[in-house]
Short mmCIF file of C-alpha atoms and ligand atoms in Angstrom, two decimals:
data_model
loop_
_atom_site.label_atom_id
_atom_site.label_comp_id
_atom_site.label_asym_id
_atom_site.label_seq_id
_atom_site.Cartn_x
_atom_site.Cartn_y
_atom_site.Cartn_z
CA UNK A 1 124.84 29.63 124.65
CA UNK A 2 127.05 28.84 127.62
CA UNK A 3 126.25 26.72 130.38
CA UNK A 4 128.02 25.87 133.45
CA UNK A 5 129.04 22.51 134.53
CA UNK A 6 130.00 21.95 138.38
CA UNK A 7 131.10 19.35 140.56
CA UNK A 8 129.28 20.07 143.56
CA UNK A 9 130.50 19.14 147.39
CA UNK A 10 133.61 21.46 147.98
CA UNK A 11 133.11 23.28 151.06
CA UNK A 12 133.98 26.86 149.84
CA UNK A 13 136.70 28.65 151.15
CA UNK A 14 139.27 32.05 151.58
CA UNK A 15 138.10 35.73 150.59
CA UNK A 16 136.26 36.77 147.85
CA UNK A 17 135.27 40.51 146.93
CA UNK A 18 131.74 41.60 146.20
CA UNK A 19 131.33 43.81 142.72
CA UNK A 20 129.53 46.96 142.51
CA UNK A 21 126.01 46.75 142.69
CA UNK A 22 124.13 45.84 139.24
CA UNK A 23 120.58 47.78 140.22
CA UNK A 24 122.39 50.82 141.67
CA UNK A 25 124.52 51.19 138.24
CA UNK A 26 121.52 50.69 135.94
CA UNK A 27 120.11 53.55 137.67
CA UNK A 28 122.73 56.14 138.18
CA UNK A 29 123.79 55.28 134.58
CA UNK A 30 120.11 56.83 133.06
CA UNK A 31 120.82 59.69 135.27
CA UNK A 32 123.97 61.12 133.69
CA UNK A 33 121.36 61.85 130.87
CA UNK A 34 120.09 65.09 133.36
CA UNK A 35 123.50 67.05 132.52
CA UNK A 36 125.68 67.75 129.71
CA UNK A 37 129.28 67.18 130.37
CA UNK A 38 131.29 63.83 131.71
CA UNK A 39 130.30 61.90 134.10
CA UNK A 40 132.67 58.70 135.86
CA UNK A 41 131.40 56.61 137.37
CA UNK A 42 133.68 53.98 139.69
CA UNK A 43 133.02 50.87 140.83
CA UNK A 44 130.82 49.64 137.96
CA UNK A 45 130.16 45.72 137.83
CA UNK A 46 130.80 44.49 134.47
CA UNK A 47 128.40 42.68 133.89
CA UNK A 48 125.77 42.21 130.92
CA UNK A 49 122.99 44.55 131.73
CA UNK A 50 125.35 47.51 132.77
CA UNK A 51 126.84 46.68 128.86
CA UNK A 52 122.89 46.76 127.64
CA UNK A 53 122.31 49.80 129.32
CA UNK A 54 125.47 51.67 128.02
CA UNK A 55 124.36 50.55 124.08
CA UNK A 56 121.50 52.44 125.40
CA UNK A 57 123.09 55.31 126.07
CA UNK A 58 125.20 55.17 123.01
CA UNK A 59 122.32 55.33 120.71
CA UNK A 60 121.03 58.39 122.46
CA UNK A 61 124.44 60.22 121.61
CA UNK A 62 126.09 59.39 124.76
CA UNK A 63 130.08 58.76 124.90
CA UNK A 64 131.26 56.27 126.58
CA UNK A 65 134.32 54.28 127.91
CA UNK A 66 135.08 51.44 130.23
CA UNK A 67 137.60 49.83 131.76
CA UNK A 68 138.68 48.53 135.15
CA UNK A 69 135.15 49.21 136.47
CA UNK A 70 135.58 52.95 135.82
CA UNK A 71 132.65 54.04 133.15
CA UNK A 72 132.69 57.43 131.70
CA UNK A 73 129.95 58.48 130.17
CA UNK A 74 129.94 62.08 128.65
CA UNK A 75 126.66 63.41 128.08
CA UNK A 76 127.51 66.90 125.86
CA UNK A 77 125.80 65.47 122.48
CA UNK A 78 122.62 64.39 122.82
CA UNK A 79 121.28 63.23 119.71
CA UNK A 80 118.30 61.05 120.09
CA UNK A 81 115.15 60.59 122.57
CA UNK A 82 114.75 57.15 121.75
CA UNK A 83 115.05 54.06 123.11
CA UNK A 84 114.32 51.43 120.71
CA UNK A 85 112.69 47.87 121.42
CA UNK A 86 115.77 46.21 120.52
CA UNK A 87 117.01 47.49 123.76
CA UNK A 88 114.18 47.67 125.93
CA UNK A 89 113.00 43.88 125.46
CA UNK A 90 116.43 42.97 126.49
CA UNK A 91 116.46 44.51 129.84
CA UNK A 92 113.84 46.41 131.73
CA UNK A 93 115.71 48.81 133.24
CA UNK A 94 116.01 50.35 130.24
CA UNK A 95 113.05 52.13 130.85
CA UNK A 96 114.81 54.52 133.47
CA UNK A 97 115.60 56.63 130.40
CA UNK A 98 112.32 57.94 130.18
CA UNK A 99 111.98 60.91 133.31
CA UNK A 100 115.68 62.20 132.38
CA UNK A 101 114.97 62.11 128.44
CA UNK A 102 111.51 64.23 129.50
CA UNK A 103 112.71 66.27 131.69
CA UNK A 104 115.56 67.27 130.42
CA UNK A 105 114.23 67.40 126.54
CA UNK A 106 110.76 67.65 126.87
CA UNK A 107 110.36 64.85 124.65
CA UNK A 108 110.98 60.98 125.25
CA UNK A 109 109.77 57.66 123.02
CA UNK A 110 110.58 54.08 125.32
CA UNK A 111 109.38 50.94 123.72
CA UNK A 112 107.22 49.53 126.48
CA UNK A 113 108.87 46.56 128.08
CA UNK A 114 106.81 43.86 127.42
CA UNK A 115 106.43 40.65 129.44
CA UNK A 116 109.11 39.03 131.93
CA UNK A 117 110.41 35.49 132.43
CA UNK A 118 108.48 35.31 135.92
CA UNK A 119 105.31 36.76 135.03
CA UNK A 120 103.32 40.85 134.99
CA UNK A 121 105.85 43.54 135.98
CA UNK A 122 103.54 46.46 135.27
CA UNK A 123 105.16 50.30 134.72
CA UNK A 124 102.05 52.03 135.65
CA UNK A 125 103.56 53.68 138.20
CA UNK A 126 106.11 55.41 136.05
CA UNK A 127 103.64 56.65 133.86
CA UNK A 128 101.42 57.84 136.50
CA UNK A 129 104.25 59.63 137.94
CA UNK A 130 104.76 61.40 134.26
CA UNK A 131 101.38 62.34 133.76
CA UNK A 132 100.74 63.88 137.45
CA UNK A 133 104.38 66.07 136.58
CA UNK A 134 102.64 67.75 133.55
CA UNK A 135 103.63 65.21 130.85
CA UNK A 136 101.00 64.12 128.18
CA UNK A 137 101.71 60.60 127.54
CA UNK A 138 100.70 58.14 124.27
CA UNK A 139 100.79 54.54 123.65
CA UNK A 140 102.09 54.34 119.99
CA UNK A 141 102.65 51.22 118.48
CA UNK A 142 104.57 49.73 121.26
CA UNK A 143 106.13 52.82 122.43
CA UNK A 144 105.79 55.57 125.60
CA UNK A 145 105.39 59.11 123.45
CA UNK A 146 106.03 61.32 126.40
CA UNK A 147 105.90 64.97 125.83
CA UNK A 148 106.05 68.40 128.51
CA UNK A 149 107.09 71.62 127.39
CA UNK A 150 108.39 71.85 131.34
CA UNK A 151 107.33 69.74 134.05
CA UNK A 152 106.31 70.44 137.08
CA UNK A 153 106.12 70.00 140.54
CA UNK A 154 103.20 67.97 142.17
CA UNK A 155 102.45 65.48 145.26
CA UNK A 156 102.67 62.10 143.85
CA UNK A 157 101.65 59.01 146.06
CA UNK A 158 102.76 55.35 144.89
CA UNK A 159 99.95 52.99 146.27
CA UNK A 160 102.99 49.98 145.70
CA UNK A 161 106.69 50.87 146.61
CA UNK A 162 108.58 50.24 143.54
CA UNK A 163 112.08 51.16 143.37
CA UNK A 164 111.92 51.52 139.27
CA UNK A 165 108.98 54.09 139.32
CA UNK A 166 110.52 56.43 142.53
CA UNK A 167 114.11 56.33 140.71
CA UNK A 168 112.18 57.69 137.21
CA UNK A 169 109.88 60.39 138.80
CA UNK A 170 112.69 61.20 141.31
CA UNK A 171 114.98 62.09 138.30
CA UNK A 172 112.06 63.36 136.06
CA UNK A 173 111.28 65.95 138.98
CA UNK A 174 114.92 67.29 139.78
CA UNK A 175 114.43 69.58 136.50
CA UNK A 176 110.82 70.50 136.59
CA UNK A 177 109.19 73.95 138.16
CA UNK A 178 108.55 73.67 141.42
CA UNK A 179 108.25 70.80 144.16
CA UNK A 180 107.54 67.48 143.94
CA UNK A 181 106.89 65.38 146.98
CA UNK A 182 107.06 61.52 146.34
CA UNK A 183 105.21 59.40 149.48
CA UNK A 184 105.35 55.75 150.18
CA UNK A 185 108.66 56.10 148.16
CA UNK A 186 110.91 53.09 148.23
CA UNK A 187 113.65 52.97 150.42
CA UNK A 188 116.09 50.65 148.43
CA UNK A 189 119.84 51.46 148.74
CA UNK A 190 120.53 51.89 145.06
CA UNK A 191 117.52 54.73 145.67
CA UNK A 192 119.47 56.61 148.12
CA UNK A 193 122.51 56.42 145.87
CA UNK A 194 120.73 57.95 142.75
CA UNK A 195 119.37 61.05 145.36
CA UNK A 196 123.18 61.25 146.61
CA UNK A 197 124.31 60.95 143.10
CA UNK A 198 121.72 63.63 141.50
CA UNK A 199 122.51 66.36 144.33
CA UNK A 200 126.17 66.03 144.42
CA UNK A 201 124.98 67.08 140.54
CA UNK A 202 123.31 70.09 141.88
CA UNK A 203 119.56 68.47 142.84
CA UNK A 204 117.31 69.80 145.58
CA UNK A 205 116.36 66.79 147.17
CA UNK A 206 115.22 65.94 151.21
CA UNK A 207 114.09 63.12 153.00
CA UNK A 208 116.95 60.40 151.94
CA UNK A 209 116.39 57.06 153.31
CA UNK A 210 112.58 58.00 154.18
CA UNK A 211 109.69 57.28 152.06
CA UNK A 212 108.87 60.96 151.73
CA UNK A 213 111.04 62.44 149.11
CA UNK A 214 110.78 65.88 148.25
CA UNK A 215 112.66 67.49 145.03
CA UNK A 216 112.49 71.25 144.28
CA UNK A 217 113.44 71.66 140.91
CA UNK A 218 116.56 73.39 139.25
CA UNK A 219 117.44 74.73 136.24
CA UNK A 220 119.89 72.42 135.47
CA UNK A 221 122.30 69.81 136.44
CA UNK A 222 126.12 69.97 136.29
CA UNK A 223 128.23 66.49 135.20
CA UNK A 224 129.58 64.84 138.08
CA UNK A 225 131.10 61.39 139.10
CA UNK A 226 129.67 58.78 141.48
CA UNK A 227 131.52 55.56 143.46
CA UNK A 228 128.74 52.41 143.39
CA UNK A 229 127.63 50.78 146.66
CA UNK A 230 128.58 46.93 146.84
CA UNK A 231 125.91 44.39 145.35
CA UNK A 232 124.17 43.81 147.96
CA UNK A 233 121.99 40.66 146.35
CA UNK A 234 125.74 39.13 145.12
CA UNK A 235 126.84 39.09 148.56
CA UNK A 236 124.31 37.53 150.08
CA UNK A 237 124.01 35.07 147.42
CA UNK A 238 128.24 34.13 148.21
CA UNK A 239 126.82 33.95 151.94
CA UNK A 240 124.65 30.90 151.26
CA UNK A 241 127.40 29.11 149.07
CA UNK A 242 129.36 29.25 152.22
CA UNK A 243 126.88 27.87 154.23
CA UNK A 244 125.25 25.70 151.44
CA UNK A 245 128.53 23.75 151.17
CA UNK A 246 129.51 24.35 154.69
CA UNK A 247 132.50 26.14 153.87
CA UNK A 248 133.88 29.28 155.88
CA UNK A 249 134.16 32.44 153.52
CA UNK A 250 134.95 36.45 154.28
CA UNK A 251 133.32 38.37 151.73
CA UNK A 252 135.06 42.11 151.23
CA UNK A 253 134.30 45.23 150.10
CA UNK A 254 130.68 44.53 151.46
CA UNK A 255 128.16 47.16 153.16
CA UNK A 256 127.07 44.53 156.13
CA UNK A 257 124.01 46.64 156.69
CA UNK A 258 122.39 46.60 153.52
CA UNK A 259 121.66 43.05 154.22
CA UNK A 260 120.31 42.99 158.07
CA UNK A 261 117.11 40.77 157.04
CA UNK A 262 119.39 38.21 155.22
CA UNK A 263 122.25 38.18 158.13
CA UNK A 264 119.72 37.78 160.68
CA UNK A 265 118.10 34.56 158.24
CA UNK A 266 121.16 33.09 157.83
CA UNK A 267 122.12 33.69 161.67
CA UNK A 268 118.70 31.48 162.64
CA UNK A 269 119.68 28.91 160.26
CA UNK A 270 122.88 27.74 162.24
CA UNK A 271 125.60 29.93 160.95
CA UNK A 272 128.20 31.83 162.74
CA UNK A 273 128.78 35.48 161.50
CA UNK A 274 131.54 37.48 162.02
CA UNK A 275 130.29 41.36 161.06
CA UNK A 276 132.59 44.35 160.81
CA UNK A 277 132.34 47.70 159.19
CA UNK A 278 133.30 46.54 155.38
CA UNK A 279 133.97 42.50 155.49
CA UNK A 280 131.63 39.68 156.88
CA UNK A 281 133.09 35.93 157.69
CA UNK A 282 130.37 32.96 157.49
CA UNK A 283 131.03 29.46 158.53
CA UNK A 284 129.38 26.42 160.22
CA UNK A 285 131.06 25.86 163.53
CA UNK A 286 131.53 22.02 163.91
CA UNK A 287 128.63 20.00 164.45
CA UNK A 288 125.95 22.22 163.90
CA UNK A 289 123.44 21.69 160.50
CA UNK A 290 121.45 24.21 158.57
CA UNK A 291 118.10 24.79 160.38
CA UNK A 292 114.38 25.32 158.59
CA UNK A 293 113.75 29.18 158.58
CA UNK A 294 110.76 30.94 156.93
CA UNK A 295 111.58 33.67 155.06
CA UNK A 296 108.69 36.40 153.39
CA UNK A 297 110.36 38.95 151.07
CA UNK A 298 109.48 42.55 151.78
CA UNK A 299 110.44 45.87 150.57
CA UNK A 300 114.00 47.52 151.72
CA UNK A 301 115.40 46.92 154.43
CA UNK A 302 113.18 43.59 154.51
CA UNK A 303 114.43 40.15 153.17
CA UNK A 304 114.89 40.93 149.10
CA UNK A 305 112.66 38.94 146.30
CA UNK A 306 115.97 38.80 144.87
CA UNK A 307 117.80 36.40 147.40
CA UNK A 308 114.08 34.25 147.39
CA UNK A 309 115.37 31.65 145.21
CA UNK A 310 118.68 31.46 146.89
CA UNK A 311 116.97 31.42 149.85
CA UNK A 312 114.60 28.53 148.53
CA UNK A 313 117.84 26.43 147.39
CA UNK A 314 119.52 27.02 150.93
CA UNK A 315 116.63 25.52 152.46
CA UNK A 316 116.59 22.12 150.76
CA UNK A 317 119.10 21.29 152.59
CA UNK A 318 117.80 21.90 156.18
CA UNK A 319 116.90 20.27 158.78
CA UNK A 320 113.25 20.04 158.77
CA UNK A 321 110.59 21.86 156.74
CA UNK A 322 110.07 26.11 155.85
CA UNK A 323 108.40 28.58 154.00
CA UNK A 324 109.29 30.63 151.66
CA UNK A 325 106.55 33.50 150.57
CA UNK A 326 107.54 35.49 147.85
CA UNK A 327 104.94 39.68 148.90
CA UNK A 328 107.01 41.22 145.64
CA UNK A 329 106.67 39.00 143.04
CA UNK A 330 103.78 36.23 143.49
CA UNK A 331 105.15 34.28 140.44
CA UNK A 332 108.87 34.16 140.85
CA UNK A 333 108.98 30.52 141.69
CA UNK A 334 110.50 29.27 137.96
CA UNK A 335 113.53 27.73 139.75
CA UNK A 336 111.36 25.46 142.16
CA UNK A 337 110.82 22.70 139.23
CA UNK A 338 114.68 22.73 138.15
CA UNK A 339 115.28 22.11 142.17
CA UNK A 340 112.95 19.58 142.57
CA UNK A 341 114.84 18.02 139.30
CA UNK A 342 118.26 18.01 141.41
CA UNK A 343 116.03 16.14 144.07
CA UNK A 344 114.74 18.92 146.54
CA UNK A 345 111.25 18.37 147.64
CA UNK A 346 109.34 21.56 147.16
CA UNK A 347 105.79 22.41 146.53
CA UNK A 348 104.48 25.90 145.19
CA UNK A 349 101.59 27.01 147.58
CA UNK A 350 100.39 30.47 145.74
CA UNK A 351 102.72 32.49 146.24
CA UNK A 352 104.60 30.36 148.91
CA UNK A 353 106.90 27.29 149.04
CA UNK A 354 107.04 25.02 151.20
CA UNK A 355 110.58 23.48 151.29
CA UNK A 356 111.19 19.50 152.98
CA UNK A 357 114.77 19.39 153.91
CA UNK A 358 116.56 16.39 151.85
CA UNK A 359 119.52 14.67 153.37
CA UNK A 360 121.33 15.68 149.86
CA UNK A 361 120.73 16.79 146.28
CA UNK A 362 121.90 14.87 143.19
CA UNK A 363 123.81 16.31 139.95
CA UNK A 364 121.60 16.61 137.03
CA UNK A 365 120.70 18.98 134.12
CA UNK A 366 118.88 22.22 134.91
CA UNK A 367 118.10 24.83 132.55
CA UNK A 368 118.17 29.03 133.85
CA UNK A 369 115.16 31.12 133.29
CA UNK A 370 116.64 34.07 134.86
CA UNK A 371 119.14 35.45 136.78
CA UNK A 372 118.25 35.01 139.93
CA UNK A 373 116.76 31.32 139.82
CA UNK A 374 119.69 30.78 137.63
CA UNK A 375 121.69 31.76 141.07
CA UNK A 376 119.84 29.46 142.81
CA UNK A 377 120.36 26.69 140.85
CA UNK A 378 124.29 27.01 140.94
CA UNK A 379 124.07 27.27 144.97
CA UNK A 380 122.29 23.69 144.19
CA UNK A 381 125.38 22.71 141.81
CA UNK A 382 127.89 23.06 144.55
CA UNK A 383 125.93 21.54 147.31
CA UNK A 384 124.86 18.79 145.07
CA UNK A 385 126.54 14.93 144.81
CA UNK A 386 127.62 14.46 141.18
CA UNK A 387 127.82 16.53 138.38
CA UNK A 388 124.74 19.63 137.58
CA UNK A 389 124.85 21.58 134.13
CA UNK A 390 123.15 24.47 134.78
CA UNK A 391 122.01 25.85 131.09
CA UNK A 392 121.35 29.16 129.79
CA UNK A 393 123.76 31.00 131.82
CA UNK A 394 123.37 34.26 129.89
CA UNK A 395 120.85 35.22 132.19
CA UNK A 396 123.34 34.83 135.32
CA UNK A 397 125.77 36.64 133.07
CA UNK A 398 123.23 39.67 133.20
CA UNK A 399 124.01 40.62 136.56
CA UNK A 400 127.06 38.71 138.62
CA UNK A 401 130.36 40.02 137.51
CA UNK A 402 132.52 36.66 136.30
CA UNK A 403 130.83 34.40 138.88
CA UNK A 404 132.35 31.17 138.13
CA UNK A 405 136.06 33.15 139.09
CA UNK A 406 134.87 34.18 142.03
CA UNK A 407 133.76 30.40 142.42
CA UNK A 408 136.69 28.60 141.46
CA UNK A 409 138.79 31.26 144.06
CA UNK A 410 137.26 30.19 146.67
CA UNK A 411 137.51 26.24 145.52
CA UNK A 412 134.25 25.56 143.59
CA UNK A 413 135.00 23.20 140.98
CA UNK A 414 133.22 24.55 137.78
CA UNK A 415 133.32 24.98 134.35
CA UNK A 416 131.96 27.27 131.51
CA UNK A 417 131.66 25.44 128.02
CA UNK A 418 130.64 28.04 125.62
CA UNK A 419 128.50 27.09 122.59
CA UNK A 420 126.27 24.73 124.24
CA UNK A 421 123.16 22.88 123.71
CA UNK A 422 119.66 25.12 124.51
N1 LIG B 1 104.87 47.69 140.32
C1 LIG B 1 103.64 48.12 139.84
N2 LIG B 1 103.65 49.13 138.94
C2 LIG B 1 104.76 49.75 138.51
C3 LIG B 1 106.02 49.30 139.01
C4 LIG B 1 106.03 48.27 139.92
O1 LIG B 1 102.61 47.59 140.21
O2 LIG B 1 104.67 50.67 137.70
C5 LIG B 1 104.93 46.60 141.30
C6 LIG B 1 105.65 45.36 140.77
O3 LIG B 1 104.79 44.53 140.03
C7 LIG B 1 106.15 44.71 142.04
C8 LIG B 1 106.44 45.91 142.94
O4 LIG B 1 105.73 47.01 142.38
O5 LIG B 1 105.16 43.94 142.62
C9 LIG B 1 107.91 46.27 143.08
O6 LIG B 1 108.51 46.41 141.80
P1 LIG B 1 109.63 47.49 141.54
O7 LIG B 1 109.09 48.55 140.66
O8 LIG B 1 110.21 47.90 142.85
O9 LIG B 1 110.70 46.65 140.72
P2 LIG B 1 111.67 47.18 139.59
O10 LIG B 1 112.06 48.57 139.83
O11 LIG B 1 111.08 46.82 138.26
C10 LIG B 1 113.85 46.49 140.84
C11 LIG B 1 115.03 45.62 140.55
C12 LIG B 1 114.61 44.17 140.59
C13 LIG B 1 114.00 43.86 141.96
C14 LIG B 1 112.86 44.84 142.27
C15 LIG B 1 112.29 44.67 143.66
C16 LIG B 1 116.35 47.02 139.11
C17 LIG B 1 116.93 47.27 137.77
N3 LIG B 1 115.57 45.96 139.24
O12 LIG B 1 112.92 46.21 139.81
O13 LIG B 1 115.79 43.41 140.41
O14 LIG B 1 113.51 42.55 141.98
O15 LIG B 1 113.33 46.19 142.13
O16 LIG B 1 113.26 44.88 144.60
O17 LIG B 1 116.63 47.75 140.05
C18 LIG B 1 117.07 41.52 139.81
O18 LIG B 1 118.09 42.20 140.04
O19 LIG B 1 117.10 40.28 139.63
C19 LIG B 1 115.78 42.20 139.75
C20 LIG B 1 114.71 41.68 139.17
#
C-alpha cells in the first residue's frame, strides 16, 4: 500500500491542468452499454475507479482500449448481464450498470453495494425508479435480479435528489415505451453530460439543467463519442492548496462555473480570484490571512459534500472560528480525527464542525479512509510544519489523476513510497 510523505510549507506555484471529471466518466461509461457499436470517449481521467469501472465493462463483453485519456469502448458483443460483487464492493458506481443492462436486455443481476467508509448510502431510489418503469425486481443472495420484458414510461418523483438514482432511471427510460418524466431530478453537471451524451446517441430527452426531466423512449440507440467536462471537485480541491499554502496558482482547462458556491467561499475567505472563460488564478495578495467562513453543502450548484473535507482542512488555518455542516452526507466527518492529529482543533457537532483556527499545523502520521478526506489530509500535509505521511493513498488514487505530479509541478515537495506499512 502506498502512502505519501510531504514536506509541507511551500507556497504552491505556476499552472497546473485539471483532468476530466471522475463522476461524469463513471457515468457516461455505463451508458455506452444502451448501443451496440464503438463508442470514444475523450478526456477520460485515469484514474482508479474509471479502471474499476472499465473491468466492469469488460466482463459484460465490452471492448475496450485506453490511452492518452481517449477510452474506446465498443459495445457490439454483449455477453453477460452481470455485475459481480467483486466489482461492485470496490466502487459504487458500479451500480449504474443496472437501468442500461435492463433496458436494453430486459434482464440485469448487480451485487448490491454494501456499506461505505463514511456510513448508509442507500440505492432505494434506483430501485424505486426500476420498479415504477415496469421492472420486477428481487433481492437474491446479495444481488439486484431485475427483469422487464420492455419498460415503460411513467412519472417518477425522487423525494431526495441523488445524482446516482436520476443518471440510472434517466438511462433505463431512454429505451422504454413511452414517457418518463423524472421531478426533483438532480441537477449535477456530470447529469447534464450523460442527457447530452445519450441524445447526441439518438435519446429523446427535455428539460436539461432543470429538475424536470422528461425522456420519450426510442427504439434504440446508435454508438457515439463524448468529450468529459473538467473535474470540477479536483479543481477546487488545487484552489485551496493555493490558498492553504498561500501560494498563487492558475488552474486550466477548468469550467469556472461549475464551481460558483466554492469561488464565492474561497472569495470570503481572503483570496483574490482572477475568473475567465476556461482558466482561474488564486493567490493571497500581501498581507491579507485566510478568514473563518461557514460553509453547508447542498445539492448542485450549491457548495459540494465532496470539497467538505477540503473545506474543513482550509479552515484550520483561519483566522477565527467556522462551521462546516455537511446536508448530503451527515457522517462524512472521518478526516476530522486525522486533522485534529496534525494539530487542528475541531469538534464534530452532528452533522456539523466547528473548526478553531490554529496559528499552524504540525507533520505527523495520518491514515486515509477515503478519497476525499484523504484530499483533505494532503491539503494539511503541505500547509503543515514538518513532515505528514498520509497512509492508504489508494483511496486518493481512486479518483485524482497522478496527484502528487500535479503537486510536485507546482513545487509541493512530496513523495510516494510504494509498499508501505497499513
Ligand atoms: N440517497 C438515497 N437513496 C438512494 C440514493 C441516494 O436516500 O437511492 C441519498 C444519499 O444517502 C444522499 C443523497 O441521496 O444523502 C445524495 O446521494 P446521491 O445519490 O446523489 O450520491 P451518489 O450518486 O451515490 C454521487 C457521487 C458522489 C457524491 C454524491 C453527492 C458519483 C460516482 N458519486 O454519489 O461522489 O458525493 O453524488 O454529490 O457520481 C466522490 O466523488 O467522492 C463521491 C462520493
Amino acid at each position: 500500500m502506498d502512502k505519501f510523505v510531504i514536506t509541507g510549507g511551500n507556497p504552491l506555484k505556476g499552472n497546473v491542468q485539471v483532468s476530466g471529471a471522475k463522476n461524469a466518466a463513471l457515468a457516461i461509461m455505463p451508458a455506452t452499454l444502451l448501443n451496440s457499436g464503438e463508442n470514444i470517449l475523450y478526456n477520460t481521467p485515469e484514474v482508479n475507479d474509471v479502471y474499476t469501472m472499465t473491468k466492469l465493462l469488460n466482463n459484460l463483453g465490452v471492448e475496450s482500449e485506453f490511452s492518452d485519456f481517449v477510452l474506446k469502448l465498443n459495445t457490439s458483443n454483449i455477453t453477460s448481464q452481470t455485475a459481480p460483487y467483486e466489482h461492485v464492493k470496490k466502487m459504487r458506481a458500479s451500480v449504474y450498470v443496472l437501468g442500461p443492462l435492463l433496458s436494453r436486455f430486459g434482464y440485469a443481476k448487480v451485487s448490491l453495494p454494501g456499506g461505505c467508509a463514511w456510513g448508509p448510502r442507500p440505492i432505494n431510489l434506483h430501485l424505486e425508479g426500476m420498479k415504477k418503469l415496469g421492472a420486477e425486481i428481487e433481492l437474491d443472495e446479495g444481488y439486484i435480479i431485475a427483469k422487464a420484458k420492455k419498460l415503460h414510461g411513467t412519472r417518477i418523483h425522487f423525494d431526495v435528489s441523488s445524482v446516482g438514482a436520476t443518471g440510472n432511471v434517466l438511462m433505463a427510460a431512454t429505451l422504454a415505451k413511452g414517457t418518463t418524466v423524472i421531478s426533483n431530478a438532480a441537477v449535477e453537471p456530470e447529469i447534464t453530460l450523460l442527457a447530452e451524451y445519450l441524445i447526441k446517441m439518438g435519446a429523446k430527452i427535455n428539460g436539461l439543467n432543470t429538475s424536470v426531466l422528461e425522456i420519450e423512449g426510442v427504439d434504440e440507440l446508435r454508438s457515439e463519442n463524448v468529450t468529459n467536462i473538467p473535474d470540477r471537485i479536483e479543481a477546487g480541491t488545487l484552489l485551496i492548496a493555493a490558498a492553504m499554502t498561500y501560494g498563487k496558482i492558475t488552474l486550466e482547462n477548468v469550467e469556472p462555473k461549475h464551481i460558483d458556491a466554492v469561488l464565492g467561499k474561497l472569495e470570503d475567505s481572503g483570496v483574490k480570484l482572477i475568473v475567465q472563460d476556461k482558466s482561474i488564478e488564486v493567490s493571497f495578495e500581501n498581507g491579507n490571512f485566510i478568514k473563518p467562513v461557514d460553509v453547508q453543502t447542498s445539492i448542485y450548484p450549491g457548495f459540494p459534500t465532496d470539497m467538505q473535507a477540503q473545506w474543513t482542512a482550509y479552515m484550520c488555518l483561519a483566522e477565527g472560528t467556522s462551521m462546516v455542516t455537511d446536508t448530503i452526507y451527515l457522517d462524512r466527518f472521518k478526516h476530522v480525527p486525522e486533522l485534529n492529529r496534525l494539530g487542528a482543533d475541531i469538534e464534530t457537532r452532528e452533522n456539523s464542525v466547528i473548526i478553531k483556527g490554529v496559528k499552524k499545523l504540525k507533520g505527523a502520521k495520518v491514515m486515509s479512509t477515503d478519497l476525499r478526506a484523504s484530499a483533505s489530509l494532503v491539503l494539511a500535509g503541505l500547509a503543515a510544519h514538518g513532515t505528514t505521511e498520509v497512509l492508504r493513498i489508494y483511496h486518493l488514487d481512486r479518483g485524482y489523476q497522478r496527484i502528487e505530479e500535479k503537486l510536485i509541478n507546482l513545487g509541493a515537495q512530496i513523495e510516494r513510497v510504494a509498499g508501505a506499512e497499513f
